[in-house]
Amino acid sequence: MTTAEPLLHAADLRKSYGPTPALDGASFAVHPGEVVAVMGPSGSGKSTLLHCLAGIVRPDSGTVHYRGRELSAMPDTERSALRRSEFGFVFQFGQLVPELTCVENVALPLRLTGVARKEAEARAVEWLERLEVEDVGRHRPGQVSGGQGQRVAVARALVTTPRVVFADEPTGALDSLNGERVMRLLTDAAHDTRAAVVLVTHEARVAAYSDREIVVRDGRVRDLAGTI
Ligand SMILES: Nc1ncnc2c1ncn2[C@@H]1O[C@H](COP(=O)(O)OP(=O)(O)O)[C@@H](O)[C@H]1O
Ligand SMILES: [Mg+2]
């Protein structure tokens, strides 16, 4: 599925930590509504690529364009505002705020964009229902299972109906049954809201939920045919 303009487009990204290049000329594009799996061995640069695409890490050189605007050149405040309103994030270990209930965790991104508490929590509950974890809404993250916690994290990533969801090994800490469930719920919800998903994983079983797969090797992106 492609439209003329990519939603997010990275060109020739380079990023080094000391002498080691993490990205060494990586290019990548994702279109609206597309679920792309970013595969590759550990240490190949997948997370660094995701962080550059999301404007969390500034590349040493190369550009990232989001809807025609150069993310890598935006001031920090503008970039973080954009992250809050247009991007959603799911990490390997949920990273929910332990002091807040699951409902409050999911409501948090809305609260940060100025939505009133009552409205934010009502929308959070709807998303918990959609992710089939409404019964843990009043629990704190420490009281729920790993699989439930990741579904809460997916609800939190989607509650603002972002245009792009970045997921870095979202099932990496789950058994296969829970992993599959999280992937099914994440991709169904993303398709319903037309969100693009950049899904970092090293598991083929997880990548099978994507529309397209790319492979990162030594800081460069290759498609499955080994070109680019
Ligand atoms: N914050 C950092 N400081 C130093 N080195 C880093 C940092 N982040 C990543 N690296 C290095 O960059 C390379 C790519 O890392 P990463 O993008 O995390 O790969 P992956 O996600 O594919 O495992 C690795 O050699 C890693 O050790
Ligand atoms: Mg990683």
Short mmCIF file of C-alpha atoms and ligand atoms in Angstrom, two decimals, residues 41-48 50-51 92 168-169 200-202, ligand 2:
data_model
loop_
_atom_site.label_atom_id
_atom_site.label_comp_id
_atom_site.label_asym_id
_atom_site.label_seq_id
_atom_site.Cartn_x
_atom_site.Cartn_y
_atom_site.Cartn_z
CA PRO A 41 20.54 -8.84 14.47
CA SER A 42 21.20 -7.32 17.87
CA GLY A 43 23.45 -4.26 17.64
CA SER A 44 22.72 -3.65 13.94
CA GLY A 45 21.22 -0.20 14.56
CA LYS A 46 17.45 -0.88 14.69
CA SER A 47 16.75 1.09 17.86
CA THR A 48 18.99 3.95 16.76
CA LEU A 50 13.76 4.17 15.34
CA HIS A 51 15.01 6.90 17.70
CA GLN A 92 9.94 -3.77 25.32
CA ASP A 168 10.70 -1.36 19.81
CA GLU A 169 10.62 -5.11 20.53
CA VAL A 200 11.39 -3.24 15.56
CA THR A 201 11.71 -6.97 16.15
CA HIS A 202 14.13 -9.80 15.59
MG MG B 2 17.34 -2.37 19.98
#
